[in-house]
Structures are given as structure tokens and as C-alpha cells.
């Protein structure tokens, strides 16, 4: 059974760095072809794919946010991480992590974690 | 960036009705098109990948088709539990979502 769960700070101030953790079970990020992606959704709005990390530690970023994003993983503890630097109110959103397996970009998703950027 | 345009943005239909949702890409996406269903307060759920492949556990009333820039999601017989917002996602290049179609029961 594949599960993912996101965790984060809840609220942070403009210019700070947002650190998110995705803790998963039911698959391994050391398995060939597996990956984890991060996606966000401002309240009542659409979805934006942020970053992907693969079993071989390949990393890919949304071109419009690339300079602010860092994705990483801890394979032994079944976790993936995303950092976003220099946040502002536009980064307020629900952040999701999702499994990537073969041709299925997001076949399982976490429940999401709400992040608010406010002074 | 490949832009994805979904239509209509809102759809109201009756139970049992056949429903078709559309997604148009700004350039050829080579059938790298997925459909997601998002119910209120929940995470998106994968329905269809690569245009017409049903994800595990998805009812057969859902189907997808298309090629080039134009893609459709069809629900053959609308059920009350299908009330949701439906998003398309292209992954021919960096993944981008459409803005969604909100589906309600008439």
C-alpha cells in the first residue's frame, strides 16, 4: 500500500526559506524508475508542478522557479524534501508530494500541507 | 511553457448523462496527457495517463482520447460521486496543468 504524507512549518514570514518533507511508504526511492514530485495549489486555484527527484538522484525543476528550489532525498528513511528560498505571499498554497512510477507522473499523492506566508 | 486550455470551465449535467471534457495544448504533446480528478478538500487523483490508459481502480465509465494538441475525457454515464474538478496535465515537456473543469450534477 503506497502512502505519502507532507509536513511543513504551517506559517512563515516573507524572505524566509520554506522546508517541506514528504514521508512515504510502500515503495523505495532506490528502485529503478521511481521518483517523487512536488506540486502546489493556491487556495481555489490551479496546480503547479514544482520539482522531481528520481531514484538515481536526477533532479528537475520548474523553469520559472528553478533558482529558488532545491529537491533532495533520504532513501534510507523514505523521505523527500523541498526547499524554497526567499518566499513571499505568492507562495501561500497547499503543497503536495506525489509518487512517480514509470509513465505515471503522479499515481499516488499525499493529503497535502497548507503553507501560509505572512508578515 | 506549453499552455493547456480546458473547456468548459464549468459543466452541469444529469445523472446517467454522457459527459465530455476538453483539453487543448498550445503545441503537439505527443499523447503525453493525463487526467486528474480532484474532489473538494482532497488531493488530486490520477484517472488516465498517456491519453487513454485507465489508472488502477478507476471505473471503466471514464475514458480518454486525443492526439496532437486536442484531448478529451469522457464519462459514459455520470454518477453522483463524479462531482469534482477535473484537470488535464501535459508531460511532453515540463509538466503543466490546465485550469480545470468543475463538474456538477444538474
Tab-separated table of C-alpha atoms in Angstrom:
chain	number	residue	atom	x	y	z
A	1	UNK	CA	0.000	0.000	0.000
A	2	UNK	CA	1.528	3.281	-1.155
A	3	UNK	CA	1.121	6.291	1.137
A	4	UNK	CA	2.718	9.718	1.213
A	5	UNK	CA	2.444	12.462	3.801
A	6	UNK	CA	3.716	16.007	3.649
A	7	UNK	CA	4.870	18.091	6.598
A	8	UNK	CA	5.898	21.716	6.833
A	9	UNK	CA	6.033	24.804	9.064
A	10	UNK	CA	2.426	25.954	8.572
A	11	UNK	CA	3.265	29.631	8.556
A	12	UNK	CA	6.407	31.593	7.784
A	13	UNK	CA	7.425	35.158	7.032
A	14	UNK	CA	8.389	36.724	3.699
A	15	UNK	CA	12.041	36.230	2.700
A	16	UNK	CA	12.374	33.048	4.810
A	17	UNK	CA	13.150	29.595	3.435
A	18	UNK	CA	10.330	27.063	3.276
A	19	UNK	CA	11.340	23.486	4.113
A	20	UNK	CA	8.960	20.652	3.279
A	21	UNK	CA	9.239	16.938	3.987
A	22	UNK	CA	7.488	14.065	2.211
A	23	UNK	CA	7.483	10.807	4.179
A	24	UNK	CA	6.345	7.816	2.182
A	25	UNK	CA	5.828	4.067	2.426
A	26	UNK	CA	5.016	1.235	0.054
A	27	UNK	CA	7.821	1.985	-2.384
A	28	UNK	CA	11.522	2.838	-2.371
A	29	UNK	CA	13.344	5.723	-3.991
A	30	UNK	CA	16.232	3.357	-4.619
A	31	UNK	CA	14.104	1.317	-7.032
A	32	UNK	CA	14.790	1.835	-10.733
A	33	UNK	CA	12.276	4.195	-12.341
A	34	UNK	CA	10.819	5.588	-9.132
A	35	UNK	CA	10.603	9.260	-8.333
A	36	UNK	CA	8.858	11.825	-6.163
A	37	UNK	CA	7.421	15.112	-7.332
A	38	UNK	CA	6.266	18.246	-5.533
A	39	UNK	CA	3.184	20.160	-6.655
A	40	UNK	CA	1.410	23.160	-5.152
A	41	UNK	CA	-2.054	24.667	-5.327
A	42	UNK	CA	-3.059	28.108	-4.012
A	43	UNK	CA	-6.463	28.027	-2.393
A	44	UNK	CA	-9.233	27.827	-5.001
A	45	UNK	CA	-6.756	27.897	-7.873
A	46	UNK	CA	-4.921	25.571	-10.232
A	47	UNK	CA	-1.977	23.232	-9.835
A	48	UNK	CA	1.713	23.929	-10.440
A	49	UNK	CA	4.342	21.183	-10.739
A	50	UNK	CA	7.480	22.312	-8.902
A	51	UNK	CA	10.215	19.675	-8.920
A	52	UNK	CA	11.021	15.984	-9.370
A	53	UNK	CA	13.710	13.725	-7.938
A	54	UNK	CA	14.473	10.272	-9.287
A	55	UNK	CA	15.893	7.008	-7.957
A	56	UNK	CA	19.300	7.854	-9.457
A	57	UNK	CA	19.294	11.318	-7.807
A	58	UNK	CA	18.492	13.125	-11.052
A	59	UNK	CA	16.659	16.353	-10.260
A	60	UNK	CA	14.401	18.525	-12.388
A	61	UNK	CA	12.877	21.897	-11.602
A	62	UNK	CA	10.109	24.135	-12.848
A	63	UNK	CA	11.989	26.564	-15.105
A	64	UNK	CA	10.133	29.586	-13.731
A	65	UNK	CA	11.142	28.774	-10.133
A	66	UNK	CA	14.404	26.939	-10.665
A	67	UNK	CA	16.620	29.468	-8.874
A	68	UNK	CA	14.613	29.172	-5.664
A	69	UNK	CA	14.047	25.404	-5.461
A	70	UNK	CA	16.151	22.577	-4.068
A	71	UNK	CA	14.882	18.991	-4.013
A	72	UNK	CA	16.650	16.160	-2.191
A	73	UNK	CA	16.005	12.712	-0.728
A	74	UNK	CA	16.914	10.385	2.116
A	75	UNK	CA	16.443	6.928	0.656
A	76	UNK	CA	17.126	5.001	3.837
A	77	UNK	CA	14.380	6.883	5.704
A	78	UNK	CA	11.901	7.010	2.787
A	79	UNK	CA	11.776	10.789	2.649
A	80	UNK	CA	11.976	13.507	0.034
A	81	UNK	CA	12.479	17.196	0.716
A	82	UNK	CA	11.840	20.503	-0.979
A	83	UNK	CA	13.269	23.879	-0.051
A	84	UNK	CA	12.006	27.170	-1.455
A	85	UNK	CA	14.103	30.204	-0.716
A	86	UNK	CA	13.027	33.826	-0.326
A	87	UNK	CA	9.291	33.114	-0.038
A	88	UNK	CA	6.603	35.741	-0.436
A	89	UNK	CA	2.810	35.784	-0.217
A	90	UNK	CA	2.534	34.262	-3.687
A	91	UNK	CA	3.994	31.035	-2.249
A	92	UNK	CA	0.978	30.585	0.025
A	93	UNK	CA	-0.539	27.279	-1.080
A	94	UNK	CA	-1.227	23.655	-0.291
A	95	UNK	CA	1.870	21.662	-1.131
A	96	UNK	CA	1.597	18.045	-2.278
A	97	UNK	CA	4.124	15.317	-2.911
A	98	UNK	CA	3.343	12.521	-5.347
A	99	UNK	CA	4.941	9.287	-6.456
A	100	UNK	CA	6.288	8.998	-9.968
A	101	UNK	CA	6.403	5.451	-11.353
A	102	UNK	CA	7.295	4.613	-14.937
A	103	UNK	CA	4.815	6.512	-17.151
A	104	UNK	CA	2.549	7.606	-14.310
A	105	UNK	CA	3.685	11.005	-13.159
A	106	UNK	CA	1.547	11.203	-10.044
A	107	UNK	CA	-0.117	7.889	-9.398
A	108	UNK	CA	-0.323	8.414	-5.633
A	109	UNK	CA	-0.486	11.725	-3.811
A	110	UNK	CA	-0.194	12.820	-0.219
A	111	UNK	CA	-3.019	14.671	1.513
A	112	UNK	CA	-1.195	17.992	1.183
A	113	UNK	CA	0.118	20.500	3.708
A	114	UNK	CA	-1.029	24.110	3.888
A	115	UNK	CA	1.659	26.768	3.983
A	116	UNK	CA	0.932	30.437	4.625
A	117	UNK	CA	3.447	33.196	4.031
A	118	UNK	CA	2.523	36.240	6.049
A	119	UNK	CA	4.211	39.031	7.942
B	1	UNK	CA	5.944	26.635	-21.463
B	2	UNK	CA	3.178	24.574	-23.013
B	3	UNK	CA	-0.171	26.155	-22.194
B	4	UNK	CA	-3.138	23.883	-21.525
B	5	UNK	CA	-6.658	25.222	-22.086
B	6	UNK	CA	-9.601	23.297	-20.655
B	7	UNK	CA	-13.221	23.734	-21.674
B	8	UNK	CA	-15.759	24.263	-20.435
B	9	UNK	CA	-14.644	25.720	-17.110
B	10	UNK	CA	-17.969	24.692	-15.586
B	11	UNK	CA	-20.354	21.908	-16.551
B	12	UNK	CA	-23.677	20.847	-15.111
B	13	UNK	CA	-25.103	17.512	-16.244
B	14	UNK	CA	-27.676	14.933	-15.193
B	15	UNK	CA	-27.018	11.558	-13.626
B	16	UNK	CA	-26.630	8.965	-16.384
B	17	UNK	CA	-25.666	11.550	-18.988
B	18	UNK	CA	-22.603	11.197	-21.207
B	19	UNK	CA	-20.130	13.978	-20.427
B	20	UNK	CA	-17.148	15.166	-22.468
B	21	UNK	CA	-14.411	17.456	-21.173
B	22	UNK	CA	-11.814	19.016	-23.448
B	23	UNK	CA	-8.184	19.971	-23.112
B	24	UNK	CA	-6.183	21.783	-25.795
B	25	UNK	CA	-2.411	22.196	-25.782
B	26	UNK	CA	-0.556	25.154	-27.264
B	27	UNK	CA	1.609	22.703	-29.217
B	28	UNK	CA	1.811	18.992	-30.025
B	29	UNK	CA	2.241	16.987	-26.801
B	30	UNK	CA	2.560	13.554	-28.425
B	31	UNK	CA	-0.210	11.975	-26.323
B	32	UNK	CA	1.650	12.718	-23.069
B	33	UNK	CA	-1.611	13.794	-21.487
B	34	UNK	CA	-3.009	12.723	-18.128
B	35	UNK	CA	-6.341	13.436	-16.423
B	36	UNK	CA	-6.861	14.014	-12.708
B	37	UNK	CA	-9.986	14.231	-10.582
B	38	UNK	CA	-9.997	16.459	-7.507
B	39	UNK	CA	-12.898	16.349	-5.083
B	40	UNK	CA	-13.466	19.205	-2.649
B	41	UNK	CA	-10.861	19.221	0.101
B	42	UNK	CA	-8.942	16.258	-1.320
B	43	UNK	CA	-5.735	15.698	-3.245
B	44	UNK	CA	-5.941	15.120	-6.991
B	45	UNK	CA	-6.355	11.514	-8.081
B	46	UNK	CA	-4.943	10.097	-11.315
B	47	UNK	CA	-7.662	8.825	-13.644
B	48	UNK	CA	-5.993	8.379	-17.027
B	49	UNK	CA	-2.392	8.528	-18.225
B	50	UNK	CA	-0.892	8.731	-21.700
B	51	UNK	CA	-4.205	9.876	-23.209
B	52	UNK	CA	-6.188	6.664	-22.885
B	53	UNK	CA	-4.769	4.363	-20.187
B	54	UNK	CA	-7.011	3.880	-17.189
B	55	UNK	CA	-5.190	4.039	-13.845
B	56	UNK	CA	-5.635	1.111	-11.461
B	57	UNK	CA	-9.035	1.014	-9.801
B	58	UNK	CA	-10.654	3.696	-11.953
B	59	UNK	CA	-14.150	2.790	-13.172
B	60	UNK	CA	-14.492	1.916	-16.842
B	61	UNK	CA	-17.041	4.710	-17.382
B	62	UNK	CA	-14.008	7.017	-17.626
B	63	UNK	CA	-12.136	7.067	-20.923
B	64	UNK	CA	-9.723	9.331	-22.734
B	65	UNK	CA	-8.815	10.046	-26.316
B	66	UNK	CA	-6.965	12.505	-28.465
B	67	UNK	CA	-3.756	13.273	-30.263
B	68	UNK	CA	-1.608	16.212	-31.266
B	69	UNK	CA	-2.996	19.217	-29.418
B	70	UNK	CA	-6.578	18.094	-28.688
B	71	UNK	CA	-7.661	15.672	-25.969
B	72	UNK	CA	-10.914	14.634	-24.312
B	73	UNK	CA	-12.055	12.920	-21.144
B	74	UNK	CA	-15.398	11.150	-21.414
B	75	UNK	CA	-17.618	9.896	-18.625
B	76	UNK	CA	-20.033	7.495	-20.280
B	77	UNK	CA	-22.719	7.642	-17.587
B	78	UNK	CA	-22.343	10.388	-14.995
B	79	UNK	CA	-22.642	9.279	-11.366
B	80	UNK	CA	-23.193	11.454	-8.271
B	81	UNK	CA	-19.707	10.572	-6.986
B	82	UNK	CA	-18.169	12.111	-10.129
B	83	UNK	CA	-18.824	15.642	-8.838
B	84	UNK	CA	-15.331	17.136	-8.821
B	85	UNK	CA	-12.929	19.392	-10.683
B	86	UNK	CA	-11.051	17.672	-13.498
B	87	UNK	CA	-7.554	18.762	-14.537
B	88	UNK	CA	-5.510	17.751	-17.538
B	89	UNK	CA	-1.719	17.569	-17.305
B	90	UNK	CA	0.765	17.525	-20.172
B	91	UNK	CA	4.187	15.963	-19.619
B	92	UNK	CA	5.696	16.229	-23.084
B	93	UNK	CA	7.857	18.934	-21.557
B	94	UNK	CA	7.927	20.353	-18.025
B	95	UNK	CA	4.516	19.291	-16.634
B	96	UNK	CA	1.792	21.907	-16.839
B	97	UNK	CA	-1.844	21.629	-15.815
B	98	UNK	CA	-4.980	23.010	-17.358
B	99	UNK	CA	-7.093	25.353	-15.261
B	100	UNK	CA	-9.756	22.712	-14.650
B	101	UNK	CA	-13.383	21.882	-15.417
B	102	UNK	CA	-15.758	21.927	-12.463
B	103	UNK	CA	-18.415	19.252	-12.919
B	104	UNK	CA	-21.695	19.346	-11.045
B	105	UNK	CA	-24.932	17.356	-11.080
B	106	UNK	CA	-27.957	19.129	-12.559
